[in-house]
Short mmCIF file of C-alpha atoms and ligand atoms in Angstrom, two decimals:
data_model
loop_
_atom_site.label_atom_id
_atom_site.label_comp_id
_atom_site.label_asym_id
_atom_site.label_seq_id
_atom_site.Cartn_x
_atom_site.Cartn_y
_atom_site.Cartn_z
CA MET A 249 -59.80 229.26 152.09
CA LYS A 250 -56.50 230.65 153.53
CA THR A 251 -54.30 232.57 150.90
CA VAL A 252 -50.72 231.87 151.06
CA ARG A 253 -48.42 234.01 148.96
CA ILE A 254 -45.00 232.77 147.94
CA SER A 255 -42.08 233.83 145.73
CA ILE A 256 -39.78 231.58 143.80
CA ILE A 257 -36.31 232.99 143.87
CA GLY A 258 -34.35 230.89 141.06
CA PHE A 259 -36.40 229.41 138.31
CA GLY A 260 -34.07 226.44 137.19
CA ALA A 261 -34.79 222.76 137.64
CA VAL A 262 -36.12 223.04 141.33
CA GLY A 263 -37.83 226.39 140.69
CA GLN A 264 -39.72 225.10 137.84
CA GLY A 265 -40.38 221.78 139.71
CA VAL A 266 -42.06 223.81 142.53
CA ALA A 267 -44.17 225.55 139.76
CA ASN A 268 -45.16 222.37 138.12
CA SER A 269 -46.06 220.75 141.60
CA ILE A 270 -48.34 223.72 142.82
CA LEU A 271 -49.96 223.19 139.22
CA SER A 272 -50.52 219.51 139.54
CA LYS A 273 -51.59 219.72 143.29
CA ASN A 274 -53.96 222.66 142.87
CA GLU A 275 -57.07 220.45 143.76
CA TYR A 276 -55.35 218.85 146.65
CA LEU A 277 -54.25 222.31 148.10
CA ASN A 278 -57.79 223.63 147.75
CA GLU A 279 -59.12 220.36 149.62
CA GLN A 280 -56.48 221.43 152.43
CA GLY A 281 -58.17 224.86 152.40
CA ILE A 282 -55.11 226.55 151.04
CA ASP A 283 -54.96 228.99 148.15
CA LEU A 284 -51.16 229.07 147.17
CA GLN A 285 -50.42 232.07 145.10
CA VAL A 286 -47.10 232.58 143.40
CA VAL A 287 -46.67 236.50 143.34
CA GLY A 288 -42.91 236.74 142.31
CA ILE A 289 -40.63 234.75 140.29
CA SER A 290 -37.04 235.63 139.42
CA ASP A 291 -34.09 234.17 137.48
CA SER A 292 -30.73 235.59 136.75
CA LYS A 293 -31.95 237.72 134.00
CA GLY A 294 -35.15 239.42 135.57
CA ALA A 295 -38.42 238.90 137.37
CA GLU A 296 -42.15 238.69 136.99
CA VAL A 297 -44.39 240.13 139.70
CA ASN A 298 -48.19 239.92 140.05
CA ALA A 299 -49.80 240.67 143.26
CA GLN A 300 -53.03 238.67 142.22
CA GLY A 301 -51.04 235.53 141.29
CA ILE A 302 -48.75 234.67 138.36
CA ASP A 303 -50.21 232.41 135.79
CA LEU A 304 -47.62 229.57 136.31
CA GLU A 305 -48.35 227.79 133.01
CA LYS A 306 -47.40 230.89 131.18
CA ALA A 307 -44.35 231.55 133.19
CA LEU A 308 -43.07 228.04 132.66
CA LYS A 309 -43.73 228.29 129.00
CA ARG A 310 -41.91 231.62 128.80
CA LYS A 311 -39.02 230.20 130.51
CA LYS A 312 -38.85 227.37 128.24
CA GLU A 313 -39.20 229.43 125.13
CA LYS A 314 -37.32 232.61 125.78
CA GLY A 315 -34.82 231.41 128.44
CA THR A 316 -36.21 233.80 131.13
CA VAL A 317 -39.40 234.41 133.13
CA SER A 318 -38.47 238.09 133.03
CA LYS A 319 -41.41 240.51 131.94
CA GLY A 320 -39.28 243.51 132.68
CA LYS A 321 -36.96 244.96 135.13
CA GLY A 322 -36.77 243.61 138.58
CA SER A 323 -34.51 241.61 140.86
CA ALA A 324 -34.71 238.84 143.42
CA LEU A 325 -34.10 241.31 146.27
CA GLU A 326 -36.72 243.84 145.00
CA ILE A 327 -39.32 240.84 145.26
CA ILE A 328 -38.08 239.75 148.70
CA ARG A 329 -38.05 243.19 150.17
CA ASP A 330 -40.85 244.99 148.35
CA VAL A 331 -43.61 242.66 147.09
CA GLU A 332 -46.14 241.56 149.98
CA HIS A 333 -45.91 237.81 150.53
CA GLU A 334 -45.53 235.24 153.27
CA ILE A 335 -43.00 232.65 151.94
CA VAL A 336 -39.58 233.07 150.03
CA VAL A 337 -38.75 229.76 148.19
CA GLU A 338 -35.03 230.39 147.62
CA VAL A 339 -33.76 227.98 145.12
CA THR A 340 -30.72 229.74 143.44
CA PRO A 341 -27.42 227.86 142.76
CA THR A 342 -25.33 226.64 145.46
CA ASN A 343 -22.21 228.55 146.20
CA ILE A 344 -19.96 227.13 149.05
CA ASN A 345 -17.38 229.94 148.75
CA ASP A 346 -19.44 232.89 150.18
CA GLY A 347 -23.04 231.46 149.99
CA GLN A 348 -24.27 234.21 147.50
CA PRO A 349 -26.71 235.13 146.27
CA GLY A 350 -28.67 232.67 148.43
CA LEU A 351 -27.27 234.13 151.92
CA GLN A 352 -28.26 237.65 151.08
CA ASN A 353 -31.66 236.49 149.79
CA MET A 354 -32.35 234.59 152.90
CA LEU A 355 -31.35 237.11 155.43
CA SER A 356 -33.15 239.81 153.51
CA ALA A 357 -36.22 237.62 153.65
CA PHE A 358 -35.95 237.03 157.39
CA ASN A 359 -35.27 240.85 157.90
CA SER A 360 -38.47 241.68 156.06
CA GLY A 361 -40.58 239.30 158.08
CA LYS A 362 -40.79 236.56 155.48
CA HIS A 363 -40.61 232.81 156.01
CA VAL A 364 -37.88 231.06 153.96
CA VAL A 365 -38.04 227.39 152.24
CA THR A 366 -34.87 226.41 150.48
CA SER A 367 -33.05 223.65 148.87
CA ASN A 368 -29.80 225.87 148.47
CA LYS A 369 -27.23 224.18 150.79
CA GLY A 370 -24.33 226.83 150.37
CA PRO A 371 -25.54 229.36 152.92
CA LEU A 372 -26.46 226.71 155.48
CA ALA A 373 -23.16 225.03 155.07
CA LEU A 374 -21.28 228.16 155.75
CA ARG A 375 -23.63 230.35 158.12
CA PHE A 376 -26.20 228.07 159.60
CA SER A 377 -26.28 229.98 163.10
CA GLU A 378 -26.59 233.33 161.53
CA LEU A 379 -29.60 232.34 159.62
CA ARG A 380 -31.22 230.52 162.28
CA GLU A 381 -30.84 233.40 164.64
CA ALA A 382 -32.02 235.83 162.01
CA SER A 383 -35.20 233.91 161.50
CA GLN A 384 -35.67 233.46 165.18
CA ASP A 385 -35.10 237.30 165.84
CA ASN A 386 -37.83 238.09 163.16
CA GLY A 387 -40.19 235.50 164.49
CA VAL A 388 -40.23 233.66 161.14
CA MET A 389 -39.79 230.19 160.05
CA PHE A 390 -36.73 228.66 158.27
CA ARG A 391 -37.25 225.26 156.59
CA TYR A 392 -34.72 223.52 154.35
CA GLU A 393 -35.75 219.83 154.00
CA ALA A 394 -34.72 219.96 150.30
CA THR A 395 -31.04 220.87 151.25
CA VAL A 396 -30.07 217.32 152.29
CA GLY A 397 -31.30 214.03 150.61
CA GLY A 398 -33.66 215.62 148.02
CA ALA A 399 -37.02 213.98 148.46
CA VAL A 400 -35.89 212.04 151.65
CA PRO A 401 -37.45 213.72 154.68
CA ILE A 402 -34.72 213.66 157.24
CA PHE A 403 -35.44 216.94 159.02
CA ASN A 404 -39.14 216.28 159.11
CA LEU A 405 -38.57 212.87 160.46
CA VAL A 406 -36.29 213.75 163.32
CA HIS A 407 -37.88 217.07 164.29
CA GLU A 408 -41.44 216.12 163.96
CA ALA A 409 -42.04 212.40 163.85
CA LEU A 410 -39.32 211.57 166.00
CA ALA A 411 -39.76 214.43 168.36
CA GLY A 412 -38.71 213.51 172.15
CA ASN A 413 -36.00 211.13 170.89
CA ARG A 414 -32.48 211.94 171.44
CA VAL A 415 -30.50 211.35 168.04
CA ILE A 416 -27.30 209.44 168.96
CA ARG A 417 -25.80 209.10 165.47
CA ILE A 418 -26.65 209.47 161.75
CA GLU A 419 -24.70 207.57 159.13
CA GLY A 420 -25.94 208.05 155.29
CA ILE A 421 -25.11 208.35 151.70
CA LEU A 422 -26.04 211.75 150.81
CA ASN A 423 -24.70 211.95 147.18
CA GLY A 424 -26.30 210.29 144.53
CA THR A 425 -23.66 210.93 141.83
CA THR A 426 -20.83 209.04 143.99
CA ASN A 427 -23.26 206.14 144.81
CA TYR A 428 -24.02 205.89 141.09
CA ILE A 429 -20.13 205.69 140.40
CA LEU A 430 -19.38 203.33 143.06
CA THR A 431 -22.42 201.03 142.28
CA ARG A 432 -21.36 200.71 138.49
CA MET A 433 -17.65 200.28 139.29
CA ALA A 434 -18.63 197.40 141.48
CA GLU A 435 -21.28 195.86 139.43
CA GLU A 436 -19.39 196.19 136.05
CA ARG A 437 -15.74 196.09 137.35
CA LEU A 438 -14.88 199.12 135.51
CA PRO A 439 -12.27 201.87 136.53
CA TYR A 440 -13.32 205.05 138.04
CA GLU A 441 -12.49 207.29 135.04
CA LEU A 442 -14.60 205.21 132.62
CA VAL A 443 -17.67 205.19 134.84
CA LEU A 444 -17.31 209.02 135.69
CA LYS A 445 -17.31 209.59 132.00
CA GLU A 446 -20.41 207.45 131.67
CA ALA A 447 -22.22 209.28 134.50
CA GLN A 448 -21.33 212.71 132.57
CA GLU A 449 -22.73 211.43 129.60
CA LEU A 450 -25.98 210.52 131.31
CA GLY A 451 -26.15 213.77 133.19
CA ILE A 452 -25.68 212.08 136.63
CA ALA A 453 -22.34 213.77 137.08
CA GLU A 454 -21.48 217.41 136.43
CA THR A 455 -18.80 218.48 133.75
CA ASP A 456 -16.67 219.41 136.78
CA PRO A 457 -17.44 216.48 139.10
CA THR A 458 -15.02 217.95 141.86
CA TYR A 459 -17.69 218.77 144.52
CA ASP A 460 -19.44 215.33 144.29
CA VAL A 461 -16.45 212.97 143.83
CA GLU A 462 -14.27 214.95 146.26
CA GLY A 463 -16.95 214.55 149.07
CA ILE A 464 -17.62 218.25 149.31
CA ASP A 465 -21.34 218.18 148.59
CA SER A 466 -21.71 215.15 151.08
CA ALA A 467 -19.69 217.48 153.73
CA CYS A 468 -22.02 220.22 153.26
CA LYS A 469 -25.05 218.16 153.64
CA LEU A 470 -23.39 216.43 156.77
CA VAL A 471 -22.81 220.00 158.43
CA ILE A 472 -26.57 221.02 157.98
CA ILE A 473 -27.45 217.75 159.78
CA ALA A 474 -24.77 218.33 162.32
CA ASN A 475 -26.21 221.81 162.96
CA SER A 476 -29.95 221.18 162.84
CA ILE A 477 -30.16 217.83 164.57
CA PHE A 478 -27.16 217.91 166.94
CA GLY A 479 -27.23 221.57 167.63
CA GLU A 480 -23.62 222.21 166.45
CA ASN A 481 -22.12 225.29 165.16
CA ALA A 482 -20.25 223.70 162.40
CA THR A 483 -19.17 224.70 158.73
CA TYR A 484 -18.10 222.47 156.07
CA HIS A 485 -14.47 223.07 156.88
CA ASP A 486 -15.07 221.17 160.23
CA VAL A 487 -15.72 217.82 158.24
CA ARG A 488 -12.99 215.39 157.60
CA VAL A 489 -13.42 214.45 154.04
CA THR A 490 -12.07 211.80 151.70
CA GLY A 491 -13.67 211.32 148.20
CA ILE A 492 -13.87 208.27 145.98
CA THR A 493 -11.23 209.10 143.34
CA LYS A 494 -8.64 206.74 144.64
CA ILE A 495 -10.94 203.85 144.75
CA THR A 496 -9.82 201.03 142.25
CA PRO A 497 -11.94 198.24 140.97
CA GLU A 498 -9.43 195.75 142.53
CA ALA A 499 -10.51 197.19 145.97
CA LEU A 500 -14.01 196.77 145.19
CA GLU A 501 -13.51 193.19 144.12
CA LEU A 502 -11.65 192.21 147.15
CA GLY A 503 -14.67 193.61 149.40
CA SER A 504 -17.25 191.71 147.01
CA LYS A 505 -15.57 188.41 147.69
CA ASN A 506 -16.24 189.08 151.32
CA ASN A 507 -19.76 190.27 150.78
CA LEU A 508 -19.00 193.91 151.23
CA VAL A 509 -19.54 197.16 149.18
CA VAL A 510 -17.67 200.44 149.31
CA LYS A 511 -20.03 203.27 149.93
CA LEU A 512 -19.19 207.01 150.49
CA ILE A 513 -20.61 207.28 153.98
CA CYS A 514 -21.29 210.59 156.13
CA GLU A 515 -21.15 210.09 159.85
CA ALA A 516 -22.31 212.55 162.56
CA GLY A 517 -22.41 212.05 166.16
CA ASN A 518 -19.89 212.51 169.09
CA SER A 519 -19.06 215.73 167.51
CA ASN A 520 -17.18 213.94 164.84
CA LEU A 521 -18.11 214.93 161.07
CA ILE A 522 -16.63 212.36 158.63
CA VAL A 523 -17.16 211.61 154.98
CA ALA A 524 -15.05 208.81 153.77
CA PRO A 525 -15.42 205.49 151.72
CA ARG A 526 -16.32 202.74 153.98
CA LEU A 527 -16.86 199.00 153.59
CA VAL A 528 -20.50 198.08 154.13
CA PRO A 529 -22.10 194.44 154.15
CA LYS A 530 -23.99 193.92 150.95
CA LYS A 531 -27.26 193.26 152.90
CA HIS A 532 -26.77 196.33 155.32
CA PRO A 533 -29.65 198.96 154.93
CA LEU A 534 -26.96 201.48 154.09
CA ALA A 535 -26.05 199.49 151.06
CA VAL A 536 -28.49 201.12 148.59
CA GLY A 537 -27.52 201.25 144.97
CA GLY A 538 -27.62 203.54 142.09
CA THR A 539 -28.24 207.28 142.65
CA LEU A 540 -30.33 206.62 145.69
CA ASN A 541 -29.56 208.49 149.19
CA VAL A 542 -30.09 206.95 152.57
CA ALA A 543 -30.00 207.77 156.05
CA SER A 544 -29.89 205.54 159.24
CA ILE A 545 -30.71 207.45 162.23
CA LEU A 546 -29.92 205.92 165.80
CA THR A 547 -32.22 207.28 168.49
CA ASP A 548 -32.62 206.35 172.19
CA LEU A 549 -36.29 205.60 172.22
CA ALA A 550 -37.29 204.59 168.52
CA GLY A 551 -33.94 202.62 168.02
CA ARG A 552 -32.52 202.58 164.50
CA ILE A 553 -34.67 204.12 161.70
CA THR A 554 -33.55 204.02 158.04
CA ILE A 555 -34.98 205.90 155.19
CA SER A 556 -34.06 205.89 151.47
CA GLY A 557 -34.99 207.70 148.33
CA LYS A 558 -34.27 209.83 145.39
CA GLY A 559 -31.65 212.52 146.54
CA ALA A 560 -32.19 214.67 143.63
CA GLY A 561 -34.39 215.62 140.74
CA SER A 562 -36.64 218.54 139.85
CA ILE A 563 -39.94 217.11 141.13
CA GLU A 564 -38.37 215.05 143.88
CA THR A 565 -36.79 218.02 145.31
CA ALA A 566 -39.82 220.08 144.90
CA SER A 567 -41.65 217.41 146.91
CA SER A 568 -39.57 218.39 149.98
CA ILE A 569 -40.13 222.13 149.28
CA LEU A 570 -43.77 221.79 148.83
CA SER A 571 -44.04 219.77 152.19
CA ASP A 572 -42.09 222.75 153.99
CA ILE A 573 -44.41 225.29 152.37
CA LEU A 574 -47.45 223.43 153.60
CA TYR A 575 -45.90 223.05 157.06
CA ILE A 576 -45.57 226.88 157.17
CA ALA A 577 -49.09 227.56 155.62
CA ARG A 578 -50.90 225.18 158.21
CA THR A 579 -48.97 227.06 161.01
CA LEU A 580 -49.75 230.53 159.86
N1 NAP B 673 -31.44 219.82 140.97
C1 NAP B 673 -31.58 219.11 142.13
O1 NAP B 673 -31.89 217.94 141.91
C2 NAP B 673 -31.41 219.67 143.31
C3 NAP B 673 -31.46 218.83 144.45
C4 NAP B 673 -31.36 219.30 145.87
C5 NAP B 673 -31.03 220.50 145.93
N2 NAP B 673 -30.58 221.45 144.86
C6 NAP B 673 -30.26 222.86 145.08
O2 NAP B 673 -31.33 223.72 144.76
C7 NAP B 673 -30.82 224.88 144.19
C8 NAP B 673 -31.29 224.94 142.73
O3 NAP B 673 -30.95 223.86 141.91
P1 NAP B 673 -31.26 223.78 140.31
O4 NAP B 673 -30.96 222.49 139.90
O5 NAP B 673 -32.76 224.36 140.19
O6 NAP B 673 -30.39 224.76 139.80
P2 NAP B 673 -30.24 225.59 138.34
O7 NAP B 673 -31.14 224.49 137.46
O8 NAP B 673 -28.99 225.92 138.06
O9 NAP B 673 -31.33 226.80 138.53
C9 NAP B 673 -30.87 228.01 139.39
C10 NAP B 673 -31.77 229.17 139.07
O10 NAP B 673 -31.48 230.21 139.82
C11 NAP B 673 -31.47 231.40 138.92
N3 NAP B 673 -30.29 232.25 139.45
C12 NAP B 673 -28.85 232.31 139.42
N4 NAP B 673 -28.49 233.54 139.83
C13 NAP B 673 -29.48 234.21 140.39
C14 NAP B 673 -29.74 235.61 141.07
N5 NAP B 673 -28.76 236.16 141.41
N6 NAP B 673 -30.95 235.80 141.19
C15 NAP B 673 -32.12 235.11 140.96
N7 NAP B 673 -32.06 233.93 140.36
C16 NAP B 673 -30.68 233.49 140.08
C17 NAP B 673 -30.93 230.86 137.50
O11 NAP B 673 -31.29 231.68 136.57
P3 NAP B 673 -31.16 231.47 135.02
O12 NAP B 673 -32.27 230.45 134.89
O13 NAP B 673 -31.30 232.78 134.50
O14 NAP B 673 -29.79 230.89 134.68
C18 NAP B 673 -31.76 229.59 137.62
O15 NAP B 673 -32.94 229.88 137.24
C19 NAP B 673 -29.30 224.61 144.16
O16 NAP B 673 -28.84 225.39 145.26
C20 NAP B 673 -28.98 223.19 144.30
O17 NAP B 673 -27.75 222.86 144.79
C21 NAP B 673 -30.84 220.79 143.59
#
């Protein structure tokens, strides 16, 4: 049995999803010959550390009842630097102004010789090259499947399953909130403001929906694709972005009469990075509905491959994180 020790930095929806997935997959992990131990967990209020492995059921219960996992003093950085373990799972909130605290957490992890698995797109949308160099300089792995498309394995597909192919172009829908709004507007012929309100009531849209509806969240994800798959050195400022706030029910109806739907499409290839509403034929593989995400990847050998699935959710995002953890665990 190979023991692999991890820390979970950030214990919100995704961090708790990772803990729940490890608990539910215990038997599977053992069958794979992997003993996954969580030796540190932190949230914004404190931390728990246990070199022998934290009892995850108790940690989840404490978080639920007390609002924190903390059992005493300690910070994310102290866990990352001082506690012996192999993988830092960085799942703190996305910040696209300066990338913090994720950026500092990831760089500290690399500099202390630890692999990083993350769902936090902020640092990657701002400082991808620096992060990749820091991981390479320290001889450790950097995995970020969950930053784009939630459960949809875009990077694994391209880097592993499609290895040897040249990717010519990628188009996709990378934001579930805007896709839900556009789908409801088209289906119910309702105005944008009304559907946005409905989405907020359902918890699909944030109270401040700006990042989603203005296309900023999509732009951040597109930049990660551009850097990781096309080897570019872009930041989200390099993306030409148009959001969905100006789309009217009349425009959607006109499209519908011609068997077209409007979708917020992200496009990368030919060094052009664009996020904009586009007309898509109703039966096109990109025309997925509701909160679904989709990526259509055009390659030289395999042709076009399209994958679709849930772009968010605690357990769905944890699926990508667990897959990255297992990739590292098997490689160690
Ligand atoms: N939720 C999704 O479906 C989803 C999907 C894909 C990617 N993501 C990304 O994954 C990351 C986590 O998302 P989430 O939904 O889990 O967010 P969340 O529910 O807001 O949780 C964030 C966690 O980070 C903790 N935190 C904040 N500042 C911290 C600090 N300085 N040190 C340590 N912990 C800190 C928070 O502490 P408190 O608990 O004390 O507030 C909280 O536990 C984000 O970057 C998000 O963009 C999320």
